[in-house]
Tab-separated table of N, CA and C in Angstrom:
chain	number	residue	atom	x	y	z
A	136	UNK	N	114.602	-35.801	113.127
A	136	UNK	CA	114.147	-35.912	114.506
A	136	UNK	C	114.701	-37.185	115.157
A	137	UNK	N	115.237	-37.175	116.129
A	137	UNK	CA	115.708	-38.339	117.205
A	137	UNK	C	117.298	-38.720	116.635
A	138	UNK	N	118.038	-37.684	115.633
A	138	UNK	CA	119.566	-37.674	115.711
A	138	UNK	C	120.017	-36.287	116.172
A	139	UNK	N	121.219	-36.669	116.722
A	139	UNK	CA	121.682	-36.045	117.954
A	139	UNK	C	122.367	-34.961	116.921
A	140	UNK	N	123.144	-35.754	115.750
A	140	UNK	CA	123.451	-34.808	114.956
A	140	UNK	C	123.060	-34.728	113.272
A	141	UNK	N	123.106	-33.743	112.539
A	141	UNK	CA	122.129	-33.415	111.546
A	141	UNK	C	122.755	-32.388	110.348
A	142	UNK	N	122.867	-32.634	109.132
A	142	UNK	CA	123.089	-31.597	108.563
A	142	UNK	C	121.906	-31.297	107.697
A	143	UNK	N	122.311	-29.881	107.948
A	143	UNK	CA	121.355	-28.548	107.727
A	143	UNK	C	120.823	-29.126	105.690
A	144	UNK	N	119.653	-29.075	105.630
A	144	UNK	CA	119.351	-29.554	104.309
A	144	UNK	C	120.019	-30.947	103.807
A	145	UNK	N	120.167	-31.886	104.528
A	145	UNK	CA	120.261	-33.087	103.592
A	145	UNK	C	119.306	-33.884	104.009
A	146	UNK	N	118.437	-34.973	103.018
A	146	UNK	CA	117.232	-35.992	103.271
A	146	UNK	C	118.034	-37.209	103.580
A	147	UNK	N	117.521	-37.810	104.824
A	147	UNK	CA	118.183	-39.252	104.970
A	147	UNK	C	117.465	-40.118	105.067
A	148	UNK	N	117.575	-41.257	104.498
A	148	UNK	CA	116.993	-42.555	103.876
A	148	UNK	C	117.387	-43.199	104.958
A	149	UNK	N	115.889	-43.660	105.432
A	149	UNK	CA	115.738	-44.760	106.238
A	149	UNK	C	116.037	-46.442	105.838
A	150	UNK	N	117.465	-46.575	106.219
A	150	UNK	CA	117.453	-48.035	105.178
A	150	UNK	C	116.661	-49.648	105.720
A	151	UNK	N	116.517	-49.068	106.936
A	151	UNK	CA	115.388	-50.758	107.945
A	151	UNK	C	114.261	-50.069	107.617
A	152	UNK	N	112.668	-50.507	107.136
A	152	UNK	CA	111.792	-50.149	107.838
A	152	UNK	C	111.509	-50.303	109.631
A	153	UNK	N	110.541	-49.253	110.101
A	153	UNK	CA	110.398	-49.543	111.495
A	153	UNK	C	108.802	-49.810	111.420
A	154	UNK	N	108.753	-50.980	112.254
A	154	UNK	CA	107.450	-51.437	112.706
A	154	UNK	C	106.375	-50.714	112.727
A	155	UNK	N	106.080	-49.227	113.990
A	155	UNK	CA	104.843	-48.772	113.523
A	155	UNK	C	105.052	-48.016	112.383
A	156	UNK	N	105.670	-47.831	112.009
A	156	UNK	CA	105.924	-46.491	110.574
A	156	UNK	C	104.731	-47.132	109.699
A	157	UNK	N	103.946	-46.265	109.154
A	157	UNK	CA	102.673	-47.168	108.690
A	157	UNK	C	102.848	-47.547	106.992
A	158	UNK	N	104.440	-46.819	106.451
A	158	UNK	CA	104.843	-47.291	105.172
A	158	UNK	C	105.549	-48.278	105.458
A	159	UNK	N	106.265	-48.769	106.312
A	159	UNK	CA	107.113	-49.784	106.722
A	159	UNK	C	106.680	-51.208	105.897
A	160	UNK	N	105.013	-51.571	105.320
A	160	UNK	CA	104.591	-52.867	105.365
A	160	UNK	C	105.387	-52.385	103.391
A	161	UNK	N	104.982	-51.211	103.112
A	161	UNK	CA	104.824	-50.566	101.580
A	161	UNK	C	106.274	-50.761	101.459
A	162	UNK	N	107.271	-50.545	102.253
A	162	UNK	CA	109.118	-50.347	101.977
A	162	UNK	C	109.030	-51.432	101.581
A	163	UNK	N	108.831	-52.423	102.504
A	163	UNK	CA	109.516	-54.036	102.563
A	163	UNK	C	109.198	-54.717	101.721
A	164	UNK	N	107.596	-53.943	100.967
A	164	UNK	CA	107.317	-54.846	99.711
A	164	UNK	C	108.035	-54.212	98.255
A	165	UNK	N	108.238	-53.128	98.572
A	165	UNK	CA	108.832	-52.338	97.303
A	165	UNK	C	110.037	-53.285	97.074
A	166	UNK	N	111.031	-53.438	98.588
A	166	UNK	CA	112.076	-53.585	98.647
A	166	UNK	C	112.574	-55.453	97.815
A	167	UNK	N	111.579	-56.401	98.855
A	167	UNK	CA	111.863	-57.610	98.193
A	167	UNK	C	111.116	-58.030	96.966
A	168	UNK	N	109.963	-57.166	96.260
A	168	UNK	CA	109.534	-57.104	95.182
A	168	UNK	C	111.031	-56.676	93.891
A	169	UNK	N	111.731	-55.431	94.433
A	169	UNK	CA	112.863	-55.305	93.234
A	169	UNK	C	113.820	-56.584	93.472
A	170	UNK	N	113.767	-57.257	94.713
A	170	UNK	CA	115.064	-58.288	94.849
A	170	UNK	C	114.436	-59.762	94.311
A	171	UNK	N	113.693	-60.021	93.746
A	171	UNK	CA	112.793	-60.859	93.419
A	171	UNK	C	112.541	-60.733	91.745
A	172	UNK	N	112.132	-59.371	91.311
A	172	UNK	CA	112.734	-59.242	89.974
A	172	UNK	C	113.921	-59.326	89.586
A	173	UNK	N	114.773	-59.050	90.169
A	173	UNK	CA	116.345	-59.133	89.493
A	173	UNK	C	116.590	-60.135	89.933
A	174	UNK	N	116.317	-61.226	90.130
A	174	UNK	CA	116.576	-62.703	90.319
A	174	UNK	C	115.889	-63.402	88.916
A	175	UNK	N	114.746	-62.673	88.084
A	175	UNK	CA	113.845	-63.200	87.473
A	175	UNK	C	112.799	-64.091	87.921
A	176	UNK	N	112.362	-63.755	88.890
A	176	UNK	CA	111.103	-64.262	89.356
A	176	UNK	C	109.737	-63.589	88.386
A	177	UNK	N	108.964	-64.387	88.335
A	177	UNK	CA	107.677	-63.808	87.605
A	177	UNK	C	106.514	-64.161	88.739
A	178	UNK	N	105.363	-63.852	88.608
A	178	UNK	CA	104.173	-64.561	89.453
A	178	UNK	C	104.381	-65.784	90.472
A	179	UNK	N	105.334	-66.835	90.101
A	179	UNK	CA	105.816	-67.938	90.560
A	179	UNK	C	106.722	-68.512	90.104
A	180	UNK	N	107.681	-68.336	90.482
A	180	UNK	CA	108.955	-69.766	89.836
A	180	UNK	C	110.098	-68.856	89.262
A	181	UNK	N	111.553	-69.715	88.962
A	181	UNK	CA	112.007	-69.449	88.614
A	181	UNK	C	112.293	-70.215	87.080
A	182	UNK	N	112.133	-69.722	86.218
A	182	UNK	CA	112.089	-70.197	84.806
A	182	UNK	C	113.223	-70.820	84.635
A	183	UNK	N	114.591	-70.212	84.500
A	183	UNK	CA	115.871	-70.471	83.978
A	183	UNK	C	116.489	-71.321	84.800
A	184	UNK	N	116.071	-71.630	86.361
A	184	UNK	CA	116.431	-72.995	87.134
A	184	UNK	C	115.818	-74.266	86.556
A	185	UNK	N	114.517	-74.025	86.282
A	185	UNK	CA	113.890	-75.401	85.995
A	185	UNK	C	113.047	-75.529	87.196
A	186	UNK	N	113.038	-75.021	88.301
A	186	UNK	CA	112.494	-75.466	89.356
A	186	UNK	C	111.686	-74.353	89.750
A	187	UNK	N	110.264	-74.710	90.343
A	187	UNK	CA	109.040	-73.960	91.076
A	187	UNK	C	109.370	-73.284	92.569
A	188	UNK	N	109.685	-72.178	92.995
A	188	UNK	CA	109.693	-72.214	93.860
A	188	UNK	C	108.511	-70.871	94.414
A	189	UNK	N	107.772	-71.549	95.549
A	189	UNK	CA	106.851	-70.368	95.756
A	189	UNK	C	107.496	-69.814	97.344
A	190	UNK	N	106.728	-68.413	96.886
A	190	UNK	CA	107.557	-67.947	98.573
A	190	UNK	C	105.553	-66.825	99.015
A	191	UNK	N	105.267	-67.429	100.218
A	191	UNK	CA	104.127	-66.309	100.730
A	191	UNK	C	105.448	-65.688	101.200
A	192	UNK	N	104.410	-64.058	101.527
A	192	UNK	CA	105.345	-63.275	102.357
A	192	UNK	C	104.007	-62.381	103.400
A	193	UNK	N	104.167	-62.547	104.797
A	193	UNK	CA	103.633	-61.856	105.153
A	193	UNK	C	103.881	-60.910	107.110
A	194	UNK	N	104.138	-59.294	106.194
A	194	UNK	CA	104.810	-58.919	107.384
A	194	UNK	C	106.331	-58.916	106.805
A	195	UNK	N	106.995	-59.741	108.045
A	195	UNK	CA	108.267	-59.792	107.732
A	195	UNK	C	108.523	-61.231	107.784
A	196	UNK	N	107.566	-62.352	107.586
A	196	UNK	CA	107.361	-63.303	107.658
A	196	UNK	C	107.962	-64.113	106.404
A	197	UNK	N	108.273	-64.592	105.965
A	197	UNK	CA	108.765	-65.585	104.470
A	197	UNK	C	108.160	-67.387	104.400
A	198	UNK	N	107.941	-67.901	104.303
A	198	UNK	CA	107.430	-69.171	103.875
A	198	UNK	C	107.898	-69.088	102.337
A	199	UNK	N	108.833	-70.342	102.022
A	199	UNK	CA	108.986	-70.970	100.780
A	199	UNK	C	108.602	-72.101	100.945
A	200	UNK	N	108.678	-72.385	99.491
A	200	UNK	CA	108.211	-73.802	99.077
A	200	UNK	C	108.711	-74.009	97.681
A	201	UNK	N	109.572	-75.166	97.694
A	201	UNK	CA	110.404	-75.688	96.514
A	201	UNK	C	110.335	-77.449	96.416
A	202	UNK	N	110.268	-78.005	95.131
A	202	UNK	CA	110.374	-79.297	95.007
A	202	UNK	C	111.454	-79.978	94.868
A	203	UNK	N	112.564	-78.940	94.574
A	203	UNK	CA	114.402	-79.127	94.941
A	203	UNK	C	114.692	-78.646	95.771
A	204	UNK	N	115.276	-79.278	97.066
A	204	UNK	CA	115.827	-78.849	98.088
A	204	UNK	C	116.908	-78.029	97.678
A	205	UNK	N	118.001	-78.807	96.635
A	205	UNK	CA	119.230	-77.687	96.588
A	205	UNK	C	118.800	-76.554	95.994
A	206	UNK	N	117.929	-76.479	94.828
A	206	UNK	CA	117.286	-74.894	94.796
A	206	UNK	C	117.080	-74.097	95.915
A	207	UNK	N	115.780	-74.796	96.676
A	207	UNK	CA	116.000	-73.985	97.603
A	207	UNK	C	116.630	-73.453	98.599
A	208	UNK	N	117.723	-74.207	98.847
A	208	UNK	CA	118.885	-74.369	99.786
A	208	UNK	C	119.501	-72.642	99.081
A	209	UNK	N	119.913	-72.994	97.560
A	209	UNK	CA	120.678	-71.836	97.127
A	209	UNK	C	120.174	-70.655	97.287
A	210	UNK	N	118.625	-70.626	97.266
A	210	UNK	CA	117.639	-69.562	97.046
A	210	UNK	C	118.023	-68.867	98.453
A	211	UNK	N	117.667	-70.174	99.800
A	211	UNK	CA	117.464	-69.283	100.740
A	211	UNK	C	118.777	-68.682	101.535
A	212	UNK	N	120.103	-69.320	100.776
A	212	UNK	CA	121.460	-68.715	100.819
A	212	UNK	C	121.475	-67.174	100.473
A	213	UNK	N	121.027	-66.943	99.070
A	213	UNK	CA	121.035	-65.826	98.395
A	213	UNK	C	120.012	-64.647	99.437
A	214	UNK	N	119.017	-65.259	99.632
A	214	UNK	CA	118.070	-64.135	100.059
A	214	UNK	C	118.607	-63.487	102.036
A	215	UNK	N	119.262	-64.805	102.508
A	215	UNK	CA	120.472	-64.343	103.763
A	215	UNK	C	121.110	-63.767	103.639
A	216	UNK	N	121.664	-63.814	102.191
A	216	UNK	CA	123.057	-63.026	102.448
A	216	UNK	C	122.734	-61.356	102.010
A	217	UNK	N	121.410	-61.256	101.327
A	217	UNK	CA	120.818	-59.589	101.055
A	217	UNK	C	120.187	-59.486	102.589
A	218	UNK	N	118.965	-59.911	103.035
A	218	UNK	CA	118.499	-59.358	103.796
A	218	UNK	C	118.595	-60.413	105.261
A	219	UNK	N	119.047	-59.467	105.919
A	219	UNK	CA	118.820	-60.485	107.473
A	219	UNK	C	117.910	-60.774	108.022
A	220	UNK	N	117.973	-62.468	108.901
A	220	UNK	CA	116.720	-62.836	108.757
A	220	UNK	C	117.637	-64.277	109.331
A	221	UNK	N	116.924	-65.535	109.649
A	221	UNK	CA	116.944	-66.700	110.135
A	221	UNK	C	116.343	-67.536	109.438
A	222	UNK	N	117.080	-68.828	109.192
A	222	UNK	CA	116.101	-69.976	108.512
A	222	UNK	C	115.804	-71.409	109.551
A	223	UNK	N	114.906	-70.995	109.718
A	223	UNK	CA	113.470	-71.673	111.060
A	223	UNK	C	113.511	-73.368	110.403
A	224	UNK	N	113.771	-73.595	108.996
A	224	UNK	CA	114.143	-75.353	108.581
A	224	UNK	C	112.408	-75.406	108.273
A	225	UNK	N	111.826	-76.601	108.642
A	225	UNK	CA	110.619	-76.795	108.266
A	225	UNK	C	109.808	-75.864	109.536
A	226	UNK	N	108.738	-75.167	108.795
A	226	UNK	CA	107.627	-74.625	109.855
A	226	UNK	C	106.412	-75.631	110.593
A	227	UNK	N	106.441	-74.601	111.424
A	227	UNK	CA	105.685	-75.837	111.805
A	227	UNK	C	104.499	-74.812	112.441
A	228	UNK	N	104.669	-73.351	112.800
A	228	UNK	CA	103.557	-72.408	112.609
A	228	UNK	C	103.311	-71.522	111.517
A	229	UNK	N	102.180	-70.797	111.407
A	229	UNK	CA	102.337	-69.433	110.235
A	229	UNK	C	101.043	-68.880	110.413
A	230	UNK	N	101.162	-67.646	110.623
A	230	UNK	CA	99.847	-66.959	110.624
A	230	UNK	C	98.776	-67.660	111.432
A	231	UNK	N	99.088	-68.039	112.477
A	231	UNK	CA	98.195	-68.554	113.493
A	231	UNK	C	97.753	-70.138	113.110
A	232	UNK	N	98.194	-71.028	112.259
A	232	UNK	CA	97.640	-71.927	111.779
A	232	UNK	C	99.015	-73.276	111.963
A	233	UNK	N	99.264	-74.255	113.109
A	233	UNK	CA	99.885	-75.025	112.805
A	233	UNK	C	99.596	-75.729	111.012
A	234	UNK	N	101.301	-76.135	111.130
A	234	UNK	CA	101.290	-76.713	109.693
A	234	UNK	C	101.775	-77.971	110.011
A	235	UNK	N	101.315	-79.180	108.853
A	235	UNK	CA	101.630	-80.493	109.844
A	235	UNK	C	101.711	-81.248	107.857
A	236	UNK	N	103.271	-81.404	108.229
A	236	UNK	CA	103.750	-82.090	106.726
A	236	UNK	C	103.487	-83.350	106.813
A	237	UNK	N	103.354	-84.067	105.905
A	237	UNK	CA	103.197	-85.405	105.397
A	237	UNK	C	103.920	-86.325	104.188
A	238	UNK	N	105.326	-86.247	103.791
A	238	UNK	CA	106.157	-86.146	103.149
A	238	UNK	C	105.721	-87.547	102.269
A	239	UNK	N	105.540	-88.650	102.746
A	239	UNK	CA	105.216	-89.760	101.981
A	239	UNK	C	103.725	-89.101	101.020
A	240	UNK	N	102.465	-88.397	101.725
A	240	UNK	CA	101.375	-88.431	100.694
A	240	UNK	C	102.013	-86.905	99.789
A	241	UNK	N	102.983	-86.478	99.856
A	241	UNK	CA	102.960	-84.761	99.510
A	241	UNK	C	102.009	-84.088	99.544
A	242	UNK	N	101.834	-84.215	101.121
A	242	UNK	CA	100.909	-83.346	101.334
A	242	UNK	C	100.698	-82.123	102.799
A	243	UNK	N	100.511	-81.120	102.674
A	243	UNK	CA	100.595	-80.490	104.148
A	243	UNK	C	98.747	-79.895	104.068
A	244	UNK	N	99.081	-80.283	106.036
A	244	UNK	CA	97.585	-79.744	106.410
A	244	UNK	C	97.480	-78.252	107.415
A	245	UNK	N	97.002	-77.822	107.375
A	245	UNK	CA	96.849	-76.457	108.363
A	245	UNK	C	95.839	-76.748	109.048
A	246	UNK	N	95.880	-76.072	110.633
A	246	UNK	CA	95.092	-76.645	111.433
A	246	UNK	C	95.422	-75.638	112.456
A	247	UNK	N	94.053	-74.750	112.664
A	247	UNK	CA	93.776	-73.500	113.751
A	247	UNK	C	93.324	-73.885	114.834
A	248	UNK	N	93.603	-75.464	115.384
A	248	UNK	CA	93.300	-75.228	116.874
A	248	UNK	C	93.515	-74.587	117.631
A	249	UNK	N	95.060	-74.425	117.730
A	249	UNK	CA	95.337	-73.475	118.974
A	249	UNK	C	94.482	-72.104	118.680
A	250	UNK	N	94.371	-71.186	117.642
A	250	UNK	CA	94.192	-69.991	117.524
A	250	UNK	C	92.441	-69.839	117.860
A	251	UNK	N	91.834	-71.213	117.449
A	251	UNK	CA	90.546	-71.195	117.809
A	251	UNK	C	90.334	-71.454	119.603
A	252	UNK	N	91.047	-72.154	120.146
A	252	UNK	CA	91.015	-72.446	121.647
A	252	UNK	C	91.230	-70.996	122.082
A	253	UNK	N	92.113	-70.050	121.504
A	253	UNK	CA	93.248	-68.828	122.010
A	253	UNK	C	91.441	-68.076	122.052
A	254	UNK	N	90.776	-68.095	120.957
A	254	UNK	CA	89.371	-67.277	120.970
A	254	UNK	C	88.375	-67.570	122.181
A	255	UNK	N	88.110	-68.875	122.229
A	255	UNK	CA	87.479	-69.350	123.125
A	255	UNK	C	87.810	-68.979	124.357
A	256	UNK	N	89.146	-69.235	125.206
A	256	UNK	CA	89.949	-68.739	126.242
A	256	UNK	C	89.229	-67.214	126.372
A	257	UNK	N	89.225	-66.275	125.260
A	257	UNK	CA	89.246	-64.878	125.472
A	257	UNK	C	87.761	-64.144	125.986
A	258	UNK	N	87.107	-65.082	125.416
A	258	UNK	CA	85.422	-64.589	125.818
A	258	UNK	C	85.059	-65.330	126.116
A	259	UNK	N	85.747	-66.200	127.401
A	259	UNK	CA	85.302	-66.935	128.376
A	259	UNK	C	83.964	-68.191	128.254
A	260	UNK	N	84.526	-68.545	126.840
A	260	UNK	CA	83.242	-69.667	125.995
A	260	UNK	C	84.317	-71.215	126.425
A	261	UNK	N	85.457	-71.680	126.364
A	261	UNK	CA	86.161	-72.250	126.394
A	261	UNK	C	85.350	-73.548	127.055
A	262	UNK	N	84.432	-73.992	128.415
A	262	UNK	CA	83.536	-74.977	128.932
A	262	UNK	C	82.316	-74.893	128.312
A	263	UNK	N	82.374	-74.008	127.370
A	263	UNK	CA	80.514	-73.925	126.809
A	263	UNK	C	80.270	-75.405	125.849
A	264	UNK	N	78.786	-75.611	125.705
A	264	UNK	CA	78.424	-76.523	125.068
A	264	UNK	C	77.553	-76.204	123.915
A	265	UNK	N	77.869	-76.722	122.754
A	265	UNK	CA	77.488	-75.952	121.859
A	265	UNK	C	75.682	-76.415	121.732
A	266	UNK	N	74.691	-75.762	121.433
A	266	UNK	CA	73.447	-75.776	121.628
A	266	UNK	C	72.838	-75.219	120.134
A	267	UNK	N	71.773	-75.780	119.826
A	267	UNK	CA	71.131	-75.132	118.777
A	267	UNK	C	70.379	-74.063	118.842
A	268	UNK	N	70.118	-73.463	117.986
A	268	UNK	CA	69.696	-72.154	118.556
A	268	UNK	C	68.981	-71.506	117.159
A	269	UNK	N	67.595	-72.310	116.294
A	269	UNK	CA	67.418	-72.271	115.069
A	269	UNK	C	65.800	-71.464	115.434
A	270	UNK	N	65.909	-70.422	114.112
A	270	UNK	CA	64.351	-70.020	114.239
A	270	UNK	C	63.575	-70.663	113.218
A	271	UNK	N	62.413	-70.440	113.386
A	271	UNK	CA	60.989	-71.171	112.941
A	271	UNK	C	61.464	-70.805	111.043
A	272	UNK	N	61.414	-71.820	110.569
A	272	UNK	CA	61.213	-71.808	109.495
A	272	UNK	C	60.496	-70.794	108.716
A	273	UNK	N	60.948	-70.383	108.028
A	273	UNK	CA	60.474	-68.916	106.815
A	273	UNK	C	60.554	-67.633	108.191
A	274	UNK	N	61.063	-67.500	109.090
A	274	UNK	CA	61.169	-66.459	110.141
A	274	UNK	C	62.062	-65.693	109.268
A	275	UNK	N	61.299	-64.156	109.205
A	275	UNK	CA	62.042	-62.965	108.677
A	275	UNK	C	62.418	-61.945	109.505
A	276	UNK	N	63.661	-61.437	110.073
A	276	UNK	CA	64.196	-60.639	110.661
A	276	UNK	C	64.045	-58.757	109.466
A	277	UNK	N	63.679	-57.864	110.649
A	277	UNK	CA	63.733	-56.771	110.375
A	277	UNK	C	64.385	-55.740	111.310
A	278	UNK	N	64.134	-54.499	110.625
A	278	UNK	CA	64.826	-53.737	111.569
A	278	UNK	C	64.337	-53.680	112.717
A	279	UNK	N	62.823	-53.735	112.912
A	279	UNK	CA	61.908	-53.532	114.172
A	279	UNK	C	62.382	-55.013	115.217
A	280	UNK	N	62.651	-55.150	114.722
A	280	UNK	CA	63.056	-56.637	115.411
A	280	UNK	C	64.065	-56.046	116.166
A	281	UNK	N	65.018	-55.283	116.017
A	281	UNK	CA	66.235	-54.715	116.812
A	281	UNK	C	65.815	-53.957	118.058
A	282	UNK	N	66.878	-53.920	118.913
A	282	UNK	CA	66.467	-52.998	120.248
A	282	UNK	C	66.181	-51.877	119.824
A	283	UNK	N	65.632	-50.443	120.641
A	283	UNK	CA	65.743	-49.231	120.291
A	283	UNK	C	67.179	-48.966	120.589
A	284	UNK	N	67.565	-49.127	121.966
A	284	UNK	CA	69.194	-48.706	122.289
A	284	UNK	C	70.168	-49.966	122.119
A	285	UNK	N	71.174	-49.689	121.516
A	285	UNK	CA	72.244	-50.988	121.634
A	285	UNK	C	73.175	-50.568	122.743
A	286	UNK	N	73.407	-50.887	123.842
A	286	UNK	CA	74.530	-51.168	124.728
A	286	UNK	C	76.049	-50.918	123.948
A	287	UNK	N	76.957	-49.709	123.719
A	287	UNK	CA	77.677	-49.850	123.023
A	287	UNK	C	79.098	-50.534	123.349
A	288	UNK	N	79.431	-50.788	124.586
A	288	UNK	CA	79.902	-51.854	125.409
A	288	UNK	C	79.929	-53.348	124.632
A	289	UNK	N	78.471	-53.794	124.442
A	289	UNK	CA	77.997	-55.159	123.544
A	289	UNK	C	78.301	-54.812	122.589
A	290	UNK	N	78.203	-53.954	121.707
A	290	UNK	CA	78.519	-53.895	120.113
A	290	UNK	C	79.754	-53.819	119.817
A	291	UNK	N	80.736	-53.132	121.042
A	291	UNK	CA	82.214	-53.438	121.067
A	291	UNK	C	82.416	-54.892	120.843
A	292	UNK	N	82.202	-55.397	121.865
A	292	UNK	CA	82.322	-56.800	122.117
A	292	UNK	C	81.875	-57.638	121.047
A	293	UNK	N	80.547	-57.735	120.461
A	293	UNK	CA	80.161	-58.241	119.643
A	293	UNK	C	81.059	-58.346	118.334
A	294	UNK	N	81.475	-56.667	117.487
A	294	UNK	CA	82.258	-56.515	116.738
A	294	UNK	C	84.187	-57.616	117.118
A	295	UNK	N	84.220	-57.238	117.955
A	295	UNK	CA	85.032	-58.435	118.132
A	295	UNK	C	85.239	-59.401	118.045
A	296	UNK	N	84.220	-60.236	118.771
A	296	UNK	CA	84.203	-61.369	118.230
A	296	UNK	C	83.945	-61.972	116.889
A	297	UNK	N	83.038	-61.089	116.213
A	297	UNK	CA	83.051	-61.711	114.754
A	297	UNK	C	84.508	-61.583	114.267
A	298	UNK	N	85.301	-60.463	114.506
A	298	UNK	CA	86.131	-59.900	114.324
A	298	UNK	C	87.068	-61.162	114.279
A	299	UNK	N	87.318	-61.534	115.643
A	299	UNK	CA	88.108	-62.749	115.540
A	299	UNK	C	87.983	-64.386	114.842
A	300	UNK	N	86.239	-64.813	114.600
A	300	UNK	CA	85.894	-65.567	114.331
A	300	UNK	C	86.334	-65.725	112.584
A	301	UNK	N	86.146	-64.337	112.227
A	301	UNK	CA	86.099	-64.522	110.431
A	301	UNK	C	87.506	-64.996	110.171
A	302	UNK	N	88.885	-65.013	110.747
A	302	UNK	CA	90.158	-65.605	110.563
A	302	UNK	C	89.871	-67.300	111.041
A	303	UNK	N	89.130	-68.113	111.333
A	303	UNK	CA	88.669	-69.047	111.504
A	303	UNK	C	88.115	-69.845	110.001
């Protein structure tokens, strides 16, 4: 479907995944999972270099992390020249979380301001002041305690926001 031309009984292999294709996340891991074994990668590291190198992967996203630059220099040579892709140098976002290196303590910090402001902005809390809001000591919540009707409008909304809060 969507080639112009086609022969009659042959299967053709999609060699990119495509974005919504809902195996697309399943290809890409099949795919750099075999390119990752035949390098000899195990759980973490490469044994026969001598050197640690970790890689998250998420999406089509990559983050490494190596304690030899020229390792990783070679690593992230090798993995350009299989799959295309850009090397961004040090990050400085990921998954919604600035990253903020510290090279003298070896140490990096993550830090969701923006993504927490981005929440605030969205349900119009952004000038609110935060207030306590505690019940009476030994207070037990039940079901009777609930409305008869929930507004399902609010429970949208509601579900959302926790929704967004639990990545916090």
């Amino acid at each position: 479907p969507g080639c112009e031309e086609y022969e009659e009984g042959v299967v053709y292999e999609c060699l990119r995944p495509i974005y919504s294709v809902p195996s697309s996340a399943r290809a890409l891991w099949v795919t750099l999972s075999k390119w990752f074994g035949e390098r000899g990668f195990e759980t973490v590291g490469l044994p026969e270099v001598g050197a640690k190198i970790t890689v998250s992967a998420h999406i089509d996203d990559l983050l490494i992390a190596c304690g030899d630059l020229k390792v990783m220099q070679q690593f992230k040579n090798d993995f350009l020249r299989r799959f295309e892709g850009t090397d961004e140098n040090d990050v400085e976002q990921y998954l919604g979380c600035e990253v903020i290196f510290n090279r003298e303590a070896s140490s990096v910090t993550l830090r969701q301001k923006v993504y927490a402001e981005r929440v605030l902005l969205l349900y119009g809390m952004w000038g609110c002041a935060p207030v306590k809001t505690q019940l009476e000591p030994g207070t037990h919540l039940s079901k009777a305690d609930c409305p008869q009707h929930v507004d399902p409008a609010l429970h949208c909304l509601y579900s959302r926001i926790v929704g967004h809060l639990s990545f916090l």
